[in-house]
Coordinates of C-alpha atoms (C1' of nucleotides) in Angstrom, one line a residue:
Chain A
X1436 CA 21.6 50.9 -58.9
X1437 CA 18.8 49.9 -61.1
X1438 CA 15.2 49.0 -60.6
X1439 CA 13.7 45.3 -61.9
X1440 CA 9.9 45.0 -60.5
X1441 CA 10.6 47.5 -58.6
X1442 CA 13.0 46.0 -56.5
X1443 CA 16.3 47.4 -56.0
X1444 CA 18.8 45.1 -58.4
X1445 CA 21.2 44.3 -55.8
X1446 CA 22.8 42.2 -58.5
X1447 CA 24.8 45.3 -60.4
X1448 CA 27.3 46.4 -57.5
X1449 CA 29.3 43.4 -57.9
X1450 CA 32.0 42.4 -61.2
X1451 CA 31.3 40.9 -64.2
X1452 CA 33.9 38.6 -66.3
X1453 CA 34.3 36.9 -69.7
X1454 CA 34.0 33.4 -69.3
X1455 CA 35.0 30.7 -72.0
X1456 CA 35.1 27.0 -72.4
X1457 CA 37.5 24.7 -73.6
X1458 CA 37.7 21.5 -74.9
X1459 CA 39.7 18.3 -74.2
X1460 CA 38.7 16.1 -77.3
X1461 CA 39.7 12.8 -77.2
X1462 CA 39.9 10.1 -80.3
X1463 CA 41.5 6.7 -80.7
X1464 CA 43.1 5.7 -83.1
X1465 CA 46.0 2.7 -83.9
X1466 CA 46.2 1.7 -80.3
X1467 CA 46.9 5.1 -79.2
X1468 CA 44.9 8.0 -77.3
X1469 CA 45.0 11.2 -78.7
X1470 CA 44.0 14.8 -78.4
X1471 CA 42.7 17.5 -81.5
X1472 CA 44.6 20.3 -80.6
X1473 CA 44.8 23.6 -82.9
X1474 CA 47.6 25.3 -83.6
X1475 CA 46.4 29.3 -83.6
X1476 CA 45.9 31.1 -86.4
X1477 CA 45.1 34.6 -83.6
X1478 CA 45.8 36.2 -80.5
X1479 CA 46.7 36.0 -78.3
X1480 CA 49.5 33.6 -78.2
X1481 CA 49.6 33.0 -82.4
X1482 CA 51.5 30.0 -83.5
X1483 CA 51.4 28.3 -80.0
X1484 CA 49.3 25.1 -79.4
X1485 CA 45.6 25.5 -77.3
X1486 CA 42.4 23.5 -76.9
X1487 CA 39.5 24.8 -78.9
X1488 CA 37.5 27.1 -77.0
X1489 CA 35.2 30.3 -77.3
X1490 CA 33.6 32.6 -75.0
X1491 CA 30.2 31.9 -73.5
X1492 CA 27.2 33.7 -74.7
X1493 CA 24.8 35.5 -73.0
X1494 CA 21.8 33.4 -74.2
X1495 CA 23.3 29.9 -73.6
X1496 CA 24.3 28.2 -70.8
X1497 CA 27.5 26.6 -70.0
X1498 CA 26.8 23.3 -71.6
X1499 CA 25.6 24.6 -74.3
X1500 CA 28.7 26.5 -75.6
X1501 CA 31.0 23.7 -74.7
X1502 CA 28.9 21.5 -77.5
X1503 CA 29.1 24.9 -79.7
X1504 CA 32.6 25.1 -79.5
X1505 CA 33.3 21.5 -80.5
X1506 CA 30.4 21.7 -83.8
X1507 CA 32.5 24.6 -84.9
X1508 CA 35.4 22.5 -84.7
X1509 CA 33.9 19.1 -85.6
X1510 CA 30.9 19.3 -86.9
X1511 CA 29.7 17.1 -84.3
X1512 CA 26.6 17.0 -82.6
X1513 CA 25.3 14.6 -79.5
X1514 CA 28.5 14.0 -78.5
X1515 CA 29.3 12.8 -74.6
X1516 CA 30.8 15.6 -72.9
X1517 CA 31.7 15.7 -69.3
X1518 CA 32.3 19.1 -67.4
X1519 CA 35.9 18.6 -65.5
X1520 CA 35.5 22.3 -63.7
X1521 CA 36.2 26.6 -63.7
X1522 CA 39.8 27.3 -63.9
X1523 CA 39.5 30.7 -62.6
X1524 CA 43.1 32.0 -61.7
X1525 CA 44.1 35.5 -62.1
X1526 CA 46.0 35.5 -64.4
X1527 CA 45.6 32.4 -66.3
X1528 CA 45.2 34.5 -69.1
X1529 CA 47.5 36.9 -70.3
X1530 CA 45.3 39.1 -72.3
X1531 CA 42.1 39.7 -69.9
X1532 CA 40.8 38.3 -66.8
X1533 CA 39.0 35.5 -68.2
X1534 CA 37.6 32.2 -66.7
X1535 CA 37.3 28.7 -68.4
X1536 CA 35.2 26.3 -68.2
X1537 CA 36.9 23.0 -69.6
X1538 CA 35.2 20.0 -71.1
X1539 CA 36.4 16.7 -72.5
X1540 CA 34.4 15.1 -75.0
X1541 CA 34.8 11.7 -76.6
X1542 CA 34.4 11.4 -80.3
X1543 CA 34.5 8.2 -82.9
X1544 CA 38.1 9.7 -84.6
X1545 CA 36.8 8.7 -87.9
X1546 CA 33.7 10.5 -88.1
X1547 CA 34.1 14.1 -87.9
X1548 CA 34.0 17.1 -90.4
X1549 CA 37.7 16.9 -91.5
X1550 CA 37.7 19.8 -94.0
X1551 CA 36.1 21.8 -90.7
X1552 CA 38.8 21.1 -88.5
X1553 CA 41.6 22.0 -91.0
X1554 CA 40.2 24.9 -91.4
X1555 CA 41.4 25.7 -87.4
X1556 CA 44.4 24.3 -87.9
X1557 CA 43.6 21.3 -85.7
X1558 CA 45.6 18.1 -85.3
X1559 CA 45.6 15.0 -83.4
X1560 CA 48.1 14.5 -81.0
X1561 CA 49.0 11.4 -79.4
X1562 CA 48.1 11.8 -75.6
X1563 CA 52.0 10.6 -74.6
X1564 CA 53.3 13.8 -76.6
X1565 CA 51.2 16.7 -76.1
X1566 CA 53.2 19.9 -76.3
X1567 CA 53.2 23.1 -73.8
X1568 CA 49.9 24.8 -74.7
X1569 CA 49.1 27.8 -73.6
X1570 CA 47.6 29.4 -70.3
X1571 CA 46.7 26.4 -68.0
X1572 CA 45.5 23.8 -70.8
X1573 CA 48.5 21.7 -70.1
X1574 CA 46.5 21.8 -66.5
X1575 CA 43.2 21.1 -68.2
X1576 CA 44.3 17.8 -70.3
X1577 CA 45.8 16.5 -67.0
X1578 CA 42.5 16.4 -65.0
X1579 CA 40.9 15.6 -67.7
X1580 CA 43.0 12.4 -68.5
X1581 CA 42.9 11.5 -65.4
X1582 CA 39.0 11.7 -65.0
X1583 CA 38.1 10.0 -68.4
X1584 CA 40.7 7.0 -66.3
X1585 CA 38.7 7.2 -63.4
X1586 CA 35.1 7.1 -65.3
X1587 CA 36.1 4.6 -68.2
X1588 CA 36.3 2.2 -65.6
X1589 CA 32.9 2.1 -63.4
X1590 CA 31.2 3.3 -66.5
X1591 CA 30.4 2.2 -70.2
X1592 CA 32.0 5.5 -72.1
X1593 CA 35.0 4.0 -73.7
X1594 CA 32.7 3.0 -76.6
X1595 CA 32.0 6.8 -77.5
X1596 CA 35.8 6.6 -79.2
X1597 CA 35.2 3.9 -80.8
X1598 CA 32.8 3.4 -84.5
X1599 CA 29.7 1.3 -83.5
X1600 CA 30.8 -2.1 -84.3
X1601 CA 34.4 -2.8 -83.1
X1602 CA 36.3 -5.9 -82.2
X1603 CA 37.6 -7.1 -78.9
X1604 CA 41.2 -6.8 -79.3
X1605 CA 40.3 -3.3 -80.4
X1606 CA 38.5 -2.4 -77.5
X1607 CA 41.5 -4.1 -75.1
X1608 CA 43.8 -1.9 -77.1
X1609 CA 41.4 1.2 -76.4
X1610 CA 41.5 0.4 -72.4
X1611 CA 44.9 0.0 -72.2
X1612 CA 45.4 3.2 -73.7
X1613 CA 43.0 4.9 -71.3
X1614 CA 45.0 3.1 -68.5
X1615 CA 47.9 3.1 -69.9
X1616 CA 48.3 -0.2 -68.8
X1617 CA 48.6 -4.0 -70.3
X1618 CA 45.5 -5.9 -69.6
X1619 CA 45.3 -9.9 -69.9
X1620 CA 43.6 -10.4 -72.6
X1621 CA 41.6 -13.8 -71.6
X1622 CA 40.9 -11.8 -68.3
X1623 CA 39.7 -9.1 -70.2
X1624 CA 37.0 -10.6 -72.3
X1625 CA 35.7 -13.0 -69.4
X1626 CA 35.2 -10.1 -67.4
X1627 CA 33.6 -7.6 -70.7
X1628 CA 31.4 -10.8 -72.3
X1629 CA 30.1 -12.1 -68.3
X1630 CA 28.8 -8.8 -67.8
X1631 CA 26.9 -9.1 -71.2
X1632 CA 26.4 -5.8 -72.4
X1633 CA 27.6 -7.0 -75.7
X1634 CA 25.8 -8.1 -79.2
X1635 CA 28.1 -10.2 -81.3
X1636 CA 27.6 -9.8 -85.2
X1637 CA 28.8 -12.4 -88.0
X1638 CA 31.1 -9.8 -89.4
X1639 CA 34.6 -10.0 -88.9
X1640 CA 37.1 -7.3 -89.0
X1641 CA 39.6 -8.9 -91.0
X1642 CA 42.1 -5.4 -91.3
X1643 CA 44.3 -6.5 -88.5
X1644 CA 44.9 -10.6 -89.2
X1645 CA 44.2 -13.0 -92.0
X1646 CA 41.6 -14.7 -89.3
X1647 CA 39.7 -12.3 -88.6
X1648 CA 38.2 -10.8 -85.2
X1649 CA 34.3 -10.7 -84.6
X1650 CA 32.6 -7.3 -84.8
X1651 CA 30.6 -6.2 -81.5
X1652 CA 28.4 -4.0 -80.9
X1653 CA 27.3 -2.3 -77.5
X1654 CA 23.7 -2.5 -76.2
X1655 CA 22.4 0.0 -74.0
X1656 CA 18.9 -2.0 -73.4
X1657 CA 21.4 -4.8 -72.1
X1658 CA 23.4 -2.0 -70.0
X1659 CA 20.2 -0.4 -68.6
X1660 CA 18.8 -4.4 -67.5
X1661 CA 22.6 -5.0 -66.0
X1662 CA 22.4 -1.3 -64.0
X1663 CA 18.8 -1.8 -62.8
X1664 CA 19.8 -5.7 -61.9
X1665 CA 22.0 -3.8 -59.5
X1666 CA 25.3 -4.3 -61.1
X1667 CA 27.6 -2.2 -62.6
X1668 CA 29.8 -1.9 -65.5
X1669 CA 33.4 -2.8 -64.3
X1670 CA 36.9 -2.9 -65.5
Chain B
X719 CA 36.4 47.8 -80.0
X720 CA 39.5 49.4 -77.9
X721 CA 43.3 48.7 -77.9
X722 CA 45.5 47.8 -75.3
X723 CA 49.4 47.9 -75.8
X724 CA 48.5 48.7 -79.2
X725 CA 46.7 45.3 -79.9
X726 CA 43.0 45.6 -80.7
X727 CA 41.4 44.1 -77.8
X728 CA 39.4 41.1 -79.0
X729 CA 38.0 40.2 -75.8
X730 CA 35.7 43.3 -75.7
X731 CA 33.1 42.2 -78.3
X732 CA 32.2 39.0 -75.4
X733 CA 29.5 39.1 -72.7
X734 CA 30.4 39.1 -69.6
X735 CA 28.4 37.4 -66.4
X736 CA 28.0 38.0 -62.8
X737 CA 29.4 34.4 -61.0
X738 CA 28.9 33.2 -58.1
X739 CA 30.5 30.3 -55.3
X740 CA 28.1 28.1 -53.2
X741 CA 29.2 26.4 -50.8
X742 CA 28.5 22.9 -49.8
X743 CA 29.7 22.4 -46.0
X744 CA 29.5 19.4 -44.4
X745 CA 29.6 18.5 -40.5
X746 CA 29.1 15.5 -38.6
X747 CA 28.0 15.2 -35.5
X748 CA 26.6 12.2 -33.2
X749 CA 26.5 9.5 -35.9
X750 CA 25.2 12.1 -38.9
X751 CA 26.3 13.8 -41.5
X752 CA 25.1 17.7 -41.6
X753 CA 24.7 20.5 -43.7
X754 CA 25.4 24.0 -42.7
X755 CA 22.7 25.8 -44.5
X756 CA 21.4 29.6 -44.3
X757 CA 17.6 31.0 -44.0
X758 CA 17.6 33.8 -45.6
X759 CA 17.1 37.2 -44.8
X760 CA 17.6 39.3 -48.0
X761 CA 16.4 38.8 -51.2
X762 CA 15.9 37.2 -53.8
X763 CA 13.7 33.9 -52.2
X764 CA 14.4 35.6 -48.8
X765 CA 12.7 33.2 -45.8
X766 CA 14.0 30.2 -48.0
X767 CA 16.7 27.9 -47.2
X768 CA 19.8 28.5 -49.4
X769 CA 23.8 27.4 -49.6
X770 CA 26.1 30.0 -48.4
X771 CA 27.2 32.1 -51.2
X772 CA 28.8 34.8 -52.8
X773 CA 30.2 36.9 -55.7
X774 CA 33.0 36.9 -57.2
X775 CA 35.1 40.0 -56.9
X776 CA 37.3 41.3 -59.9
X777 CA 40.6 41.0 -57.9
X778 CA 39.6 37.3 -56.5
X779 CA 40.5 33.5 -58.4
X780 CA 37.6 31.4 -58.0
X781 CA 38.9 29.6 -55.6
X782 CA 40.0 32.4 -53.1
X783 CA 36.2 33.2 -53.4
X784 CA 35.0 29.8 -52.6
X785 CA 37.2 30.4 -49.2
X786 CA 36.5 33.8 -48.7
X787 CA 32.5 33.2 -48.6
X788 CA 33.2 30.1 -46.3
X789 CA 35.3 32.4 -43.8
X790 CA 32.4 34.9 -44.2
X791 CA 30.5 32.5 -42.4
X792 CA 32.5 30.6 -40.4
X793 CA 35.2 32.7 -39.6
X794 CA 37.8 29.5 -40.8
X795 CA 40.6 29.6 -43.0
X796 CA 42.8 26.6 -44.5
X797 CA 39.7 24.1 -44.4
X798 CA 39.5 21.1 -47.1
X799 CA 37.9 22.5 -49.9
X800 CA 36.6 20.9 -53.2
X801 CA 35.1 22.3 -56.4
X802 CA 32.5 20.7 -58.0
X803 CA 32.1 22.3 -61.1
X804 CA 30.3 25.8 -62.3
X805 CA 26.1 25.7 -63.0
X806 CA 25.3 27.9 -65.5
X807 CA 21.2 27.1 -67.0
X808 CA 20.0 30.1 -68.3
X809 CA 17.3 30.5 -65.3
X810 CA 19.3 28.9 -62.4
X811 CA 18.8 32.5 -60.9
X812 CA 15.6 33.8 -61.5
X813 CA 16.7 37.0 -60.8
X814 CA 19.9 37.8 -63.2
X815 CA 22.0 35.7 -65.2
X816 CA 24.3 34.4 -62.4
X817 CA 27.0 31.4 -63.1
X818 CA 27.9 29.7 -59.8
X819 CA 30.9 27.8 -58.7
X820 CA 30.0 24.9 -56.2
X821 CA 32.4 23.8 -53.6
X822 CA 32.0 21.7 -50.8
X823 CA 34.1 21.8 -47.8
X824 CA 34.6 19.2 -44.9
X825 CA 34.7 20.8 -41.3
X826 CA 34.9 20.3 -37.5
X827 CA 31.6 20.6 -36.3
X828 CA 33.0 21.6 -32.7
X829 CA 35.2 24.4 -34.1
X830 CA 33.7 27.3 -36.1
X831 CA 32.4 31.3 -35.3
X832 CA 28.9 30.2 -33.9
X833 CA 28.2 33.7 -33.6
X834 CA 29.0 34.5 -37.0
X835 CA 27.3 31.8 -38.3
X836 CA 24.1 32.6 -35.8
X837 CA 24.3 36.1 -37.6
X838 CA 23.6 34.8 -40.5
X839 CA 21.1 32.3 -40.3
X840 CA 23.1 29.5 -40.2
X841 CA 21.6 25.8 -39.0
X842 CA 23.3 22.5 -39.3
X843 CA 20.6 20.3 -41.0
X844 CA 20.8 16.4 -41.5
X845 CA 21.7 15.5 -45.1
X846 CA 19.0 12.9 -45.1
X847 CA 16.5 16.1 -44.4
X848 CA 17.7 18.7 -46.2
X849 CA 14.9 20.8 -47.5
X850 CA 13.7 22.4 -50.6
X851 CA 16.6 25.2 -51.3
X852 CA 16.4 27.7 -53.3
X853 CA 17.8 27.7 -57.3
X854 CA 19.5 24.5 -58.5
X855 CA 21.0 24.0 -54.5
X856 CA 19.9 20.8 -54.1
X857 CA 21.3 19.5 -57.7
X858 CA 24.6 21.2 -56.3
X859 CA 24.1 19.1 -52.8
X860 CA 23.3 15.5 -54.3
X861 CA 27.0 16.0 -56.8
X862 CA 28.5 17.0 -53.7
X863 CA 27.6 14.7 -52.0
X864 CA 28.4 12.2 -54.5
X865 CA 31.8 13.4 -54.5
X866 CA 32.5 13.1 -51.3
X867 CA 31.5 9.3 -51.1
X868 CA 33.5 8.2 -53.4
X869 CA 36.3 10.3 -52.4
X870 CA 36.3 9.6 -49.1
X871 CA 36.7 6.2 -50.1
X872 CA 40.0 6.7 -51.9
X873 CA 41.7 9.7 -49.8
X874 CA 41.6 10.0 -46.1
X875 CA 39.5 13.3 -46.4
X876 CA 37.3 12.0 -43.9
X877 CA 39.3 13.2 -41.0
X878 CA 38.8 16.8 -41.7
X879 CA 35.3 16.5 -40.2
X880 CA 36.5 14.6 -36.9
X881 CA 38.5 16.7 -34.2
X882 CA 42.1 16.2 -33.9
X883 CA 41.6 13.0 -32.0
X884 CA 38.8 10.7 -32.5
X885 CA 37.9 7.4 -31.6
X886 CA 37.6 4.1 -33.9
X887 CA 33.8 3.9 -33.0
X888 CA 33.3 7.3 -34.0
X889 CA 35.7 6.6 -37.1
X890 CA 33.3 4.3 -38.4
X891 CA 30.1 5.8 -37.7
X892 CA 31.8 8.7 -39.7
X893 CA 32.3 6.2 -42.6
X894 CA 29.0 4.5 -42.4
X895 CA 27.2 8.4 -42.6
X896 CA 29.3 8.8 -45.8
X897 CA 29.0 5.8 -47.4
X898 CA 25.0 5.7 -46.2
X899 CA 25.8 1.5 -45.1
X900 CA 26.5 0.2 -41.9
X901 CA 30.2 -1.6 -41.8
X902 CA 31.7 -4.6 -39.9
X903 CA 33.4 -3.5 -37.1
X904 CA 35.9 -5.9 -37.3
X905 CA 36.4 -5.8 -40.8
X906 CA 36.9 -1.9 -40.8
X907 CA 39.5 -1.8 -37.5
X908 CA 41.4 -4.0 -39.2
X909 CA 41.2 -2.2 -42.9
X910 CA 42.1 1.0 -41.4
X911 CA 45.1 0.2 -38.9
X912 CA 46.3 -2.1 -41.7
X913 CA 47.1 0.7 -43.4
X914 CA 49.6 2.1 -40.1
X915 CA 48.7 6.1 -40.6
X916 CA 47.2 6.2 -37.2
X917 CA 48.9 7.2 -34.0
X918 CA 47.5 5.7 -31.1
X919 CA 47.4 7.6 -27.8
X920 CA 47.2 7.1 -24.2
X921 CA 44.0 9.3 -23.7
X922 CA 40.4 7.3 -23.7
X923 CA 37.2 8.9 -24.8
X924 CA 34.4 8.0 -21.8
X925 CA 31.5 10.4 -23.0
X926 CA 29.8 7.2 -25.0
X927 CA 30.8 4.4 -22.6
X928 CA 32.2 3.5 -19.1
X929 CA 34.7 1.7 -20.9
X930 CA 36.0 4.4 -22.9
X931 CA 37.6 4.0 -26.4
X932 CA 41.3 4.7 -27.3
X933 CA 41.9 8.5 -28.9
X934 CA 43.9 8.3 -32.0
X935 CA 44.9 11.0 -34.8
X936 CA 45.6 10.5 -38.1
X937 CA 49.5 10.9 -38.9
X938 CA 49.9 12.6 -42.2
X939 CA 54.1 11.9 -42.0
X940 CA 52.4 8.0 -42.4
X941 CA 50.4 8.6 -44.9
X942 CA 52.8 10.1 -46.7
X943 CA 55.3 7.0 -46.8
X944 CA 52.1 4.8 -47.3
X945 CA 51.8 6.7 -50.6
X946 CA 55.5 6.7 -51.1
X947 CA 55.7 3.1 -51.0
X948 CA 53.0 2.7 -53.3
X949 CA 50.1 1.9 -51.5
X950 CA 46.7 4.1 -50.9
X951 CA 44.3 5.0 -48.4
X952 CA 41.0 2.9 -49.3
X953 CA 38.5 1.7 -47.7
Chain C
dG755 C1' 26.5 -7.8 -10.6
dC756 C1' 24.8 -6.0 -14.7
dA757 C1' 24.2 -3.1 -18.6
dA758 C1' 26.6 -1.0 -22.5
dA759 C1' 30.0 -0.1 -25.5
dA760 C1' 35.0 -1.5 -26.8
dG761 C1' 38.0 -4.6 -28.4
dT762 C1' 39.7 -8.8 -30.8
dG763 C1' 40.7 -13.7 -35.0
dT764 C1' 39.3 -17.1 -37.9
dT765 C1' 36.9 -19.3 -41.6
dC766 C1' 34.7 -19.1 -45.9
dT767 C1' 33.8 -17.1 -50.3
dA768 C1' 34.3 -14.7 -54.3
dG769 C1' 37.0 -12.2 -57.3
dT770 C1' 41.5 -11.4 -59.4
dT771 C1' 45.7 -12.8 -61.3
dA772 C1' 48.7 -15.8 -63.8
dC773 C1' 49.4 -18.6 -67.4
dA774 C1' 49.9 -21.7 -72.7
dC775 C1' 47.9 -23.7 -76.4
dC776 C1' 45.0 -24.3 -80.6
dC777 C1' 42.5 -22.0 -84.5
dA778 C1' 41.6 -19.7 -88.8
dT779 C1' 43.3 -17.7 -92.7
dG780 C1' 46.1 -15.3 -96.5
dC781 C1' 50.0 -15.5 -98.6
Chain D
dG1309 C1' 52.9 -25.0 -94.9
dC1310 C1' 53.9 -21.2 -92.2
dA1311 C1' 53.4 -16.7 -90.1
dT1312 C1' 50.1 -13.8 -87.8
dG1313 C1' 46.8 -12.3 -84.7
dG1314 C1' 42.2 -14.4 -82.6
dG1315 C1' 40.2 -17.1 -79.4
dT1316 C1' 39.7 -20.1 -75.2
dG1317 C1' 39.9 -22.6 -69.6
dT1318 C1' 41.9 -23.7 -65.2
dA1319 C1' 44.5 -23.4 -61.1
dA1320 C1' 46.5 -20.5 -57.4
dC1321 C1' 46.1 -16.7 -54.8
dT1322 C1' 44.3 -12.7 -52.4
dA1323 C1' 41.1 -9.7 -50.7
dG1324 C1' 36.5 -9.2 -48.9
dA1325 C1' 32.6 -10.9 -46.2
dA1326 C1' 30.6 -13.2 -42.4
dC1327 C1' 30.5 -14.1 -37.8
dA1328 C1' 30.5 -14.3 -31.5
dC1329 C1' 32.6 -13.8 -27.5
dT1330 C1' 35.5 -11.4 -23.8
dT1331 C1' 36.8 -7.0 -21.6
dT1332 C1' 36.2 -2.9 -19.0
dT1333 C1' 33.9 0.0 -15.8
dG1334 C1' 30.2 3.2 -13.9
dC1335 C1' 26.3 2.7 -11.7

DNA sequence: GCAAAAGTGTTCTAGTTACACCCATGC
DNA sequence: GCATGGGTGTAACTAGAACACTTTTGC
């Protein structure tokens, strides 16, 4: 046993372990939810489907390497992340005793660093279709698909997968995804526009019908006067 | 960098961390919700108030850790137990790089190893006086406690910090301690036995009144078909 | 007989659900 | 002029909130 200050380090008698994060990375894109997965190019477990991930550091913390570990896959910076826990079995995996940390983080599916995440073989798999992946990731996407549910409703994240200006019937389309669930569309938008979080724009998004749909835009000074009127965002 | 079954061993070039479970663990008792927290007498921060914790051993999953430290103390096994995610700043301890895994666990107040606990400090403090703790604790305390409000509200977890039978009056004075709001009594007998996963017995409970109030226990059989046929618990 | 907690229904309100037609535009 | 998706209001229903008196019994 060592000496720090010159107190005994009572900290070196017990174990030590590799711990890693992984990342649940969620886009939308045509009405559908879907995951970046990679296909390795290394071991362990070459060839089979994972999450990104990478092993903590010593001088950052948890957080930190989560938002490492989806720059060196994206590119990305600022992005919302949300911890969903330590998976921490045995022998979860094969190779070494190793825990995970596992994140899921919302991105805007048309802004990332493409050429980046080729280079890891990643691809976007529609949420209704993921394949096995290895060690307990299948285990990972669940809880994490079924948080982001849970959260997307009391709380205004939905918009991080979507650009900054999007349309109604775009952001219906999003939700039902999340849900994975029709939503009435009149019932929708009365309950979105009463909570008015919303700025409308003059453009129209004319990609999906010859009319057009407005572009909105959501306003966090609008969100933080609705929170601090005492109400909440709702679906 | 060494080989094992003839594969280079990639994991060896990582850091690897000392980690840790806290453990969050709630009573109630007489209309409030408690805290089992420990004063402690070893370093670091000893004389300060602390969760109970511990280290994770080598041959342990995170989980069987979070248990382990909770039986440490309270000498229980099989109690409701949560994780709420892993804390890993760079100075949470100031002592070592530590990661820690916080759980929180519901118990019977009535029904633990008071000796064991006494051994180690251990006092049940009110969670609307719950001191300065040591590290990031109290962050750890205000998630868990987060958790358990609005989970509480969607599971029938709550019954894991009542005795095998309890009373409506002390039912709701539960729910009111959680939820940190005072309900309707009428409004909540009829929520609850709406929901038919309560077995009503015989036996009356005379210690608050001269009247008495009717002992009932939660039927998990009952829940069981209440989830079956689609409903939930919810409150 | 009275104090103190247990037990019990009904009305009102607000929020959720269900539902069908007109509008704007490109072709 | 017609096909396509965008946009709009109202009525019925259901769940939640508000509310006051009677019952039991130990002292």
């Amino acid at each position: 046993m060592s000496e720090k200050n010159g107190i005994v380090n009572l900290y070196e008698q017990n174990d030590r372990f590799y711990v890693a994060v992984d990342c649940i990375i969620f886009g939308f894109h045509q009405g559908t939810l879907k995951l970046l997965l990679i296909k390795r190019k290394f071991d362990p477990c070459k060839g089979e489907w994972s999450l990104m991930g990478g092993f903590l550091n010593k001088d950052e913390s948890i957080d930190a390497a989560a938002e490492r570990v989806l720059q060196d896959l994206t590119g990305l910076e600022n992005v919302y992340m949300e911890q969903i826990g330590i998976f921490g079995e045995l022998d979860r995996d094969p190779g070494e005793r190793v825990l995970s940390a596992a994140y899921y983080a919302l991105i805007n599916i048309d802004d990332y660093d493409k050429e980046l995440a080729a280079s890891h073989n990643a691809v976007w798999v529609p949420i209704t279709e993921i394949p096995d992946l290895i060690f307990d990731h299948n285990k990972m996407v669940r809880i994490a698909q079924k948080q982001l549910k849970r959260k997307a409703a009391v709380e205004p994240i939905g918009f991080n997968l979507l650009p900054e200006l999007f349309t109604l019937p775009q952001l219906q389309s999003l939700y039902e995804a999340i849900f994975g669930d029709t939503l009435d569309k009149r019932n929708f938008r009365k309950k979105l526009l009463a909570m008015d979080v919303f700025e409308k724009t003059e453009e129209k998004d004319k990609s999906n019908s010859k009319r057009g749909a407005y572009y909105y835009r959501f306003d966090y000074d609008k969100y933080t006067e609705l929170v601090q009127s005492g109400l909440r965002f709702a679906l």
